[in-house]
mmCIF file with all atom_site columns, C-alpha atoms in Angstrom:
data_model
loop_
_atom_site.group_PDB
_atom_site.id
_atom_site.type_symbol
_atom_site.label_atom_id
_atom_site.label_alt_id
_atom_site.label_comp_id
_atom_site.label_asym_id
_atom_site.label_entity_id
_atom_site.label_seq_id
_atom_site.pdbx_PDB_ins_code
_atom_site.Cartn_x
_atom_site.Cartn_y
_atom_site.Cartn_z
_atom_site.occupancy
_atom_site.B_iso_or_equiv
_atom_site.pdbx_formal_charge
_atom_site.auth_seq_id
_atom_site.auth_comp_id
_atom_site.auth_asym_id
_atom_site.auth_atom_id
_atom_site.pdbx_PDB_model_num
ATOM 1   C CA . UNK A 1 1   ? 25.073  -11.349 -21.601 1.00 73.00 ? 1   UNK A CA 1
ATOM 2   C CA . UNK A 1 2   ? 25.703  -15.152 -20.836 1.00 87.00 ? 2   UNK A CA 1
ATOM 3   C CA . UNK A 1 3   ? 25.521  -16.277 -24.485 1.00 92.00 ? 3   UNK A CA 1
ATOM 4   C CA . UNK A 1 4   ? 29.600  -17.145 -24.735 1.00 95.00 ? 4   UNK A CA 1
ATOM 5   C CA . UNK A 1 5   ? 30.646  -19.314 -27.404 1.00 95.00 ? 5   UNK A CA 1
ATOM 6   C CA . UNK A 1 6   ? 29.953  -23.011 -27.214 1.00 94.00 ? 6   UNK A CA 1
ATOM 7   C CA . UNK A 1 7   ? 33.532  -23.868 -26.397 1.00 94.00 ? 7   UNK A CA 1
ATOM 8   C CA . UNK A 1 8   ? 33.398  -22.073 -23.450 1.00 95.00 ? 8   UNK A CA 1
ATOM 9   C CA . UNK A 1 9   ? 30.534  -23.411 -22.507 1.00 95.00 ? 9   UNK A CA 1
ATOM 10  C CA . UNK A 1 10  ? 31.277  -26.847 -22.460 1.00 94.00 ? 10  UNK A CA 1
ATOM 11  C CA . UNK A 1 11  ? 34.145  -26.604 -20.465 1.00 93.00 ? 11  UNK A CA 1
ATOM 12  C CA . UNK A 1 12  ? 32.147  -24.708 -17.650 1.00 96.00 ? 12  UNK A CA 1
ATOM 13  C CA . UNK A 1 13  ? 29.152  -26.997 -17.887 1.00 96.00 ? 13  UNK A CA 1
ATOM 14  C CA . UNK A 1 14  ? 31.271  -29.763 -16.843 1.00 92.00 ? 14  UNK A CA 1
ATOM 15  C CA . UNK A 1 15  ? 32.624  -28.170 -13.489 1.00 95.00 ? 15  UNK A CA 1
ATOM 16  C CA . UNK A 1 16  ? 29.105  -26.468 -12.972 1.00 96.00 ? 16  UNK A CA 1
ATOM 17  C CA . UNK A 1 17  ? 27.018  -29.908 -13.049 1.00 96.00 ? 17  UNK A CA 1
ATOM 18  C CA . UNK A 1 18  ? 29.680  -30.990 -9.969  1.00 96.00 ? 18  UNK A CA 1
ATOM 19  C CA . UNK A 1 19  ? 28.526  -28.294 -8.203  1.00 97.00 ? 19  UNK A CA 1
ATOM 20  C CA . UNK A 1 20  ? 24.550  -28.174 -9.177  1.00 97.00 ? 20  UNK A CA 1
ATOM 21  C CA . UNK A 1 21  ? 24.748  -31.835 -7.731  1.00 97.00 ? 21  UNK A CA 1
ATOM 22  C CA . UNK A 1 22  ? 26.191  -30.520 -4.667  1.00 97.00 ? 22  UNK A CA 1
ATOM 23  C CA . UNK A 1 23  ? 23.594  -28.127 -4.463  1.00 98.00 ? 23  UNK A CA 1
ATOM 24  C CA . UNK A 1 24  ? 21.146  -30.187 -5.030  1.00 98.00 ? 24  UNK A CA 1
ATOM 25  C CA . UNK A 1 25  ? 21.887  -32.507 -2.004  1.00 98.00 ? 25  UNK A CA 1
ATOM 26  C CA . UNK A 1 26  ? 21.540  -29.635 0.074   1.00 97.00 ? 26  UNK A CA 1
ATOM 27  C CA . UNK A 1 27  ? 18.368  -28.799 -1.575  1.00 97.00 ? 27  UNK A CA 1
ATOM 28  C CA . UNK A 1 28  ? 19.350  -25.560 -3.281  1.00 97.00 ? 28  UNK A CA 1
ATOM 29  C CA . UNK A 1 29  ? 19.213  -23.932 -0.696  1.00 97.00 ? 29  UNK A CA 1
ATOM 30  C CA . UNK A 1 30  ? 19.400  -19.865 -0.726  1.00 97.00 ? 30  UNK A CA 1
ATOM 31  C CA . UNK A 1 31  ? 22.117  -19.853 1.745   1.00 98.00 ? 31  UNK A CA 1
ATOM 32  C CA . UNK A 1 32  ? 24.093  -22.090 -0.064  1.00 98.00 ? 32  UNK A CA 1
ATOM 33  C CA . UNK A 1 33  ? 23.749  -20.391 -3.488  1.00 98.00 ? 33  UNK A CA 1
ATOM 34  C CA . UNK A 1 34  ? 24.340  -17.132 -2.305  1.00 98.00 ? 34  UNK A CA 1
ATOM 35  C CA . UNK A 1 35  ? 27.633  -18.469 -0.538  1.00 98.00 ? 35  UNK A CA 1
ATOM 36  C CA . UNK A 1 36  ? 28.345  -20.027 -3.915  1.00 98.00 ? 36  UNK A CA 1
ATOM 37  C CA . UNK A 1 37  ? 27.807  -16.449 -5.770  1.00 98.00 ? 37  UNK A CA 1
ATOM 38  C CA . UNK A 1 38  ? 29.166  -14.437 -3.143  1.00 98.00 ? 38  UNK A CA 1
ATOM 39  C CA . UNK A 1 39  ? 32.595  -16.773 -3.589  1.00 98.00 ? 39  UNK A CA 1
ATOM 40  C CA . UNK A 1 40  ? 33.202  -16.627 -7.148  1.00 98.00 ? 40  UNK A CA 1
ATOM 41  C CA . UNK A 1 41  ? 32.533  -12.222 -6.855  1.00 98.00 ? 41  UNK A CA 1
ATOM 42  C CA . UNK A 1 42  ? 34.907  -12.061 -4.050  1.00 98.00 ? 42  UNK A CA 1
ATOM 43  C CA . UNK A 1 43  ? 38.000  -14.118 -5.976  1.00 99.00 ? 43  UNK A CA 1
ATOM 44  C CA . UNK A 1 44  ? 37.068  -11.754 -8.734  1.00 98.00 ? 44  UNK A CA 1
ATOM 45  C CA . UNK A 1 45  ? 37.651  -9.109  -6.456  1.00 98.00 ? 45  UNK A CA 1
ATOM 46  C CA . UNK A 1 46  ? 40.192  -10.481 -4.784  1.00 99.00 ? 46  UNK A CA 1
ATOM 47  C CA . UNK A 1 47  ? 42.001  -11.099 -8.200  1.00 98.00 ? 47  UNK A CA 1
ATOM 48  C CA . UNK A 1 48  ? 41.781  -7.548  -9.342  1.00 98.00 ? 48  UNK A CA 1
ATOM 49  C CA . UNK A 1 49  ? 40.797  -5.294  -6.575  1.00 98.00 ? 49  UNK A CA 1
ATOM 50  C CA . UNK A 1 50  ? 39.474  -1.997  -7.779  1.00 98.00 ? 50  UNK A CA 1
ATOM 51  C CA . UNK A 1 51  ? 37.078  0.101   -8.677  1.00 98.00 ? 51  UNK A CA 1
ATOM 52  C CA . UNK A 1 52  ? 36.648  -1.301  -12.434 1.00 99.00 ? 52  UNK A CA 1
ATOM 53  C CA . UNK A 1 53  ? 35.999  -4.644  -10.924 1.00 98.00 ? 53  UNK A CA 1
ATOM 54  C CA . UNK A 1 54  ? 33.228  -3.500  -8.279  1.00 98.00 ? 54  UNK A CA 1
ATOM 55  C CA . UNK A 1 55  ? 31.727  -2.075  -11.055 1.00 98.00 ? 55  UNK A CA 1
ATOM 56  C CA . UNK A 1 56  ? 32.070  -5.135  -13.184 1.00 98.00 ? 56  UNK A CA 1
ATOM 57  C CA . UNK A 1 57  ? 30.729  -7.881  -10.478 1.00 98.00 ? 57  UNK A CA 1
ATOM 58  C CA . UNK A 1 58  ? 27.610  -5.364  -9.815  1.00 98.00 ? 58  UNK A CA 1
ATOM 59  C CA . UNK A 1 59  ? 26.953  -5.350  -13.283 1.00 97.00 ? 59  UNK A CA 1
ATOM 60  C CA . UNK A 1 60  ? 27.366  -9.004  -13.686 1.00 98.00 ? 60  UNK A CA 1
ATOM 61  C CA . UNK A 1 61  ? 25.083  -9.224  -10.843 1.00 98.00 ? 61  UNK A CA 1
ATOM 62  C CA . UNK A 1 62  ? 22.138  -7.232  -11.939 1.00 97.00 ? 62  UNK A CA 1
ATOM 63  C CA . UNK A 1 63  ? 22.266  -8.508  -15.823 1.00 96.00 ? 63  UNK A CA 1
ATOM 64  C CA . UNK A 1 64  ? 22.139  -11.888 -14.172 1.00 97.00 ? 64  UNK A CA 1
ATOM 65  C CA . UNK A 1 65  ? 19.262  -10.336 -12.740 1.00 97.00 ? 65  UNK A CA 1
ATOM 66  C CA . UNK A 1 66  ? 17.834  -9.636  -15.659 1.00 96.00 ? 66  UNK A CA 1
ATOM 67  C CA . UNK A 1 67  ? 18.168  -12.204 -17.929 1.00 96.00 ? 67  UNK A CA 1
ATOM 68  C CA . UNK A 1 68  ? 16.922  -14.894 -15.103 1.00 97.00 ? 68  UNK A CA 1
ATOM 69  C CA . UNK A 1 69  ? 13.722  -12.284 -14.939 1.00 97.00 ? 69  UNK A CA 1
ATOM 70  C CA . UNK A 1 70  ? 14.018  -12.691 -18.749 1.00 96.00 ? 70  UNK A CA 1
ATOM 71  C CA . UNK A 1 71  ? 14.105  -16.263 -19.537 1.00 96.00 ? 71  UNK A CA 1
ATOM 72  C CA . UNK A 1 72  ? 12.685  -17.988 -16.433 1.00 97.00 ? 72  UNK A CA 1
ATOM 73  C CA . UNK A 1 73  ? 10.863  -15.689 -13.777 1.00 97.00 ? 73  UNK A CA 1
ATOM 74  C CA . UNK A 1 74  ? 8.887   -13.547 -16.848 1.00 96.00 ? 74  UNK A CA 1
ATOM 75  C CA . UNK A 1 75  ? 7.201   -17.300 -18.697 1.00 96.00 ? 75  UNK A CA 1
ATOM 76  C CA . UNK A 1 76  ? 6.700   -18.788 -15.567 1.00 97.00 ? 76  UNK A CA 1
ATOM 77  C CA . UNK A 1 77  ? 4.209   -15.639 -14.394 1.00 96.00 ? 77  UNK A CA 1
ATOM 78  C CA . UNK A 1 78  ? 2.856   -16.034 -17.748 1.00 94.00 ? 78  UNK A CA 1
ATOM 79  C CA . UNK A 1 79  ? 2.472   -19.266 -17.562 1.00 96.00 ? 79  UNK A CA 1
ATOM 80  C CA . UNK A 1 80  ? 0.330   -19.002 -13.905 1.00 94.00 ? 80  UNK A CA 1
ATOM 81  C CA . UNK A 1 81  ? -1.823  -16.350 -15.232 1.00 92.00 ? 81  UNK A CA 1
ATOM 82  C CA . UNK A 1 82  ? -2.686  -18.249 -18.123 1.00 93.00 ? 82  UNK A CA 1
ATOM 83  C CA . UNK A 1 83  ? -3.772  -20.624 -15.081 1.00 94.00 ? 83  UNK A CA 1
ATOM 84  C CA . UNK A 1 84  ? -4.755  -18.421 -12.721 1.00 90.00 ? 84  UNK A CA 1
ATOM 85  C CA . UNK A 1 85  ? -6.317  -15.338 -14.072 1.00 88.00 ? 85  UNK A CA 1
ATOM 86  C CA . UNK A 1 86  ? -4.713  -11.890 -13.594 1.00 86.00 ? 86  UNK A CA 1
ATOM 87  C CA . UNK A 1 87  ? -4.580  -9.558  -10.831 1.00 83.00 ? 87  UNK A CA 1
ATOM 88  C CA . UNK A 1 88  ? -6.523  -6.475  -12.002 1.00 69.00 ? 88  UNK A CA 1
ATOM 89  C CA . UNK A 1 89  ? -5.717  -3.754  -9.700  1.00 61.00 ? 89  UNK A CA 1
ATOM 90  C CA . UNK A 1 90  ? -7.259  -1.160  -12.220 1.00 55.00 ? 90  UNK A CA 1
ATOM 91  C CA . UNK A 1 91  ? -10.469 -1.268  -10.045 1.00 48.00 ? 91  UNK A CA 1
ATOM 92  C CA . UNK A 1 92  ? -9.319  -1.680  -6.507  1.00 49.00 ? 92  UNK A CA 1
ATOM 93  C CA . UNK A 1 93  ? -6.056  -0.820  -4.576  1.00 48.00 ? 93  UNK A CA 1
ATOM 94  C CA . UNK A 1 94  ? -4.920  -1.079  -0.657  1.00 49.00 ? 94  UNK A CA 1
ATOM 95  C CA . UNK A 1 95  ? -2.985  0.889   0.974   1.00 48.00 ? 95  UNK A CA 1
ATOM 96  C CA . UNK A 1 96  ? -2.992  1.711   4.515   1.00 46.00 ? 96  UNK A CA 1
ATOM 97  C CA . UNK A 1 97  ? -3.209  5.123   5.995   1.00 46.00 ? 97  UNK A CA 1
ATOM 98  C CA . UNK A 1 98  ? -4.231  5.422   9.817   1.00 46.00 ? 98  UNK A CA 1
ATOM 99  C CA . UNK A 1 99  ? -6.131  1.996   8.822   1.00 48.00 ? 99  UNK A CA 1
ATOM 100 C CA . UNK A 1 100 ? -8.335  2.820   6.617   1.00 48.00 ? 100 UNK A CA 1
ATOM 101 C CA . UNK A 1 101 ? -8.465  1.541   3.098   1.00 46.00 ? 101 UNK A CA 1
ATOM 102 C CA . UNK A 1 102 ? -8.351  3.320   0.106   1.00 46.00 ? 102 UNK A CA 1
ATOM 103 C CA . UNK A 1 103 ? -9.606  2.296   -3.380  1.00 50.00 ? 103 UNK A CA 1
ATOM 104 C CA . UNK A 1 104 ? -9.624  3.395   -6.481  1.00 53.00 ? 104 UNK A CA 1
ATOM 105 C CA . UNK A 1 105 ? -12.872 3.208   -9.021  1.00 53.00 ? 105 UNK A CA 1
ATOM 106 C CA . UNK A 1 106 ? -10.883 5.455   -12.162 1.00 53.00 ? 106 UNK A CA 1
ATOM 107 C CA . UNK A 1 107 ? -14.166 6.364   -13.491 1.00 55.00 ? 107 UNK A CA 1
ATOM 108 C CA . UNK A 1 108 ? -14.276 9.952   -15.427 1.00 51.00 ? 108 UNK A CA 1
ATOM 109 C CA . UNK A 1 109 ? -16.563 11.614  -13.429 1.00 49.00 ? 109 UNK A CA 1
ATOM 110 C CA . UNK A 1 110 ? -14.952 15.188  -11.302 1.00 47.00 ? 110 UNK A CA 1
ATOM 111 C CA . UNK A 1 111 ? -16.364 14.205  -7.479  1.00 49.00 ? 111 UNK A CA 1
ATOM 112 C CA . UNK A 1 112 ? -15.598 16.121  -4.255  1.00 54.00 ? 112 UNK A CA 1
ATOM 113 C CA . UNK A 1 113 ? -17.261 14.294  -1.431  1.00 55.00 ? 113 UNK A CA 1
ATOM 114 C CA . UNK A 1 114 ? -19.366 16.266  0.878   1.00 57.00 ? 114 UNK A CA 1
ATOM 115 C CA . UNK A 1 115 ? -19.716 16.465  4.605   1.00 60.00 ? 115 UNK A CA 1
ATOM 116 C CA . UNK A 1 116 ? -22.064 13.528  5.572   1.00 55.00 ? 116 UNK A CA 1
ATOM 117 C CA . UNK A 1 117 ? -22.333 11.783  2.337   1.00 50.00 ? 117 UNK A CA 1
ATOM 118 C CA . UNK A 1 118 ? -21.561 7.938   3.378   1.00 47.00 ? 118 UNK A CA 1
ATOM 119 C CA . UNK A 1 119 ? -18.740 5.868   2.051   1.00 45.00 ? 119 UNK A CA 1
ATOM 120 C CA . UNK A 1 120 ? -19.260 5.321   -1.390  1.00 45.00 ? 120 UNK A CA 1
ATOM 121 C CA . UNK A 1 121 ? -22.848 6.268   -2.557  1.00 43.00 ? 121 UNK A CA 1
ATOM 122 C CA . UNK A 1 122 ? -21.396 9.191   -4.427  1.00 46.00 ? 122 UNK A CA 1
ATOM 123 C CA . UNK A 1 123 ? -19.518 7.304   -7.047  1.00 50.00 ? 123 UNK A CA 1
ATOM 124 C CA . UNK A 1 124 ? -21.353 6.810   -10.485 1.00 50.00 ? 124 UNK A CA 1
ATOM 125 C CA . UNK A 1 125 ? -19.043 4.830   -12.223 1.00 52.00 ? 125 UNK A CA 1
ATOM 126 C CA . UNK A 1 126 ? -20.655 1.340   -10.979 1.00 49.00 ? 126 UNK A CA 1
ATOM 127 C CA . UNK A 1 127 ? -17.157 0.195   -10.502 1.00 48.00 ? 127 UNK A CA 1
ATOM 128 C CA . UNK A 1 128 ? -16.801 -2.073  -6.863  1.00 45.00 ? 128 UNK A CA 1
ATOM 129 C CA . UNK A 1 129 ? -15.003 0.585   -5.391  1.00 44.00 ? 129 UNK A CA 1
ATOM 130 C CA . UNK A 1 130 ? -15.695 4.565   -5.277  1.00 44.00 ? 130 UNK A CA 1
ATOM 131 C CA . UNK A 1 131 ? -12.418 6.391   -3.535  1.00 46.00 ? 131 UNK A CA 1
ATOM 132 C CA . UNK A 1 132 ? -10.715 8.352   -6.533  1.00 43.00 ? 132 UNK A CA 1
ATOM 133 C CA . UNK A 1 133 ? -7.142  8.932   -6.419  1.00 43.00 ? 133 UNK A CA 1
ATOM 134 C CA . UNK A 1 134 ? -6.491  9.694   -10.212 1.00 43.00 ? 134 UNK A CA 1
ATOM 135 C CA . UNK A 1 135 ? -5.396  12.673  -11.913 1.00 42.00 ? 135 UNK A CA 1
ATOM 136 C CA . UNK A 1 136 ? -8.848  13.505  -12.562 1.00 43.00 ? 136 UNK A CA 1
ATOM 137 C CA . UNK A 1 137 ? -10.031 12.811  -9.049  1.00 42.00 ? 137 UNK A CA 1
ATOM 138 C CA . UNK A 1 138 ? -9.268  14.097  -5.216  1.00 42.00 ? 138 UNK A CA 1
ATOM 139 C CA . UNK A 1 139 ? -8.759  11.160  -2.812  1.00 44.00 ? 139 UNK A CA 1
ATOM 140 C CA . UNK A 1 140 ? -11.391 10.473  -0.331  1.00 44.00 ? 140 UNK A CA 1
ATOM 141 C CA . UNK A 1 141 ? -11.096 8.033   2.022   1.00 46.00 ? 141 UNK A CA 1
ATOM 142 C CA . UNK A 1 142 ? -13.266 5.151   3.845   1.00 49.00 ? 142 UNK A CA 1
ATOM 143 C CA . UNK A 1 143 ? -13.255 6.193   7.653   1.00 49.00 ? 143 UNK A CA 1
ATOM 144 C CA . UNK A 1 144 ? -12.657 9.262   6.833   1.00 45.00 ? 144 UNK A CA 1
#
């Protein structure tokens, strides 16, 4: 958790806004950030090398993870669907198998499709799709 006390803080804010503005001039660049990361893990390492510390810098990595998904990746997405709408995959899913697509419709009705009967005209559910792949359903496939 990155919430140290305020001290602390303000005596790595001042080295870290030297090296933001360096970053900045080279545009943030993923490259450069990751050598940045990948820097301060390996002195850690270096520093201590064991185990305990592997463990440590992975789990410094992935809460970092998680608290940047947290605070800044989770409202921004938020923030574009509010914009943008959602995706609703409840109706419709792609995958591809041999390259045919299969969708989902989710609708409660038991269907086996029969030999001959053509693409979707089977499906009652008057959803935009008609291949069922849920519990209740067996898959059947366009192209098929």
């Amino acid at each position: 958790m990155p919430y140290i006390t305020q001290d602390y803080r303000q005596e790595y804010d001042e080295r870290l806004d030297d090296l933001c503005l360096v970053l900045d001039e080279h545009g943030y660049s993923a490259g450069h950030v990751t050598y940045v990361i990948y820097m301060i893990v390996a002195r850690w390492f270096k520093s201590v090398p064991c185990y305990d510390t592997i463990a440590s810098i992975r789990g410094v990595l992935l809460g970092t993870i998680a608290e940047f998904d947290r605070q800044k990746a989770a409202p921004y997405e938020d923030e574009k669907i509010e914009e943008n709408g959602d995706v609703d995959l409840k109706y419709r899913t792609m995958e591809f198998d041999k390259g045919s697509i299969v969708e989902d419709c989710h609708c409660p009705i038991e269907i086996e499709p029969e030999e001959g009967d053509s693409d979707f005209d089977q499906c009652d559910c008057n959803k935009p799709a008609g291949i069922h792949s849920t519990s209740l359903h067996k898959p059947f496939k366009r192209g098929a």
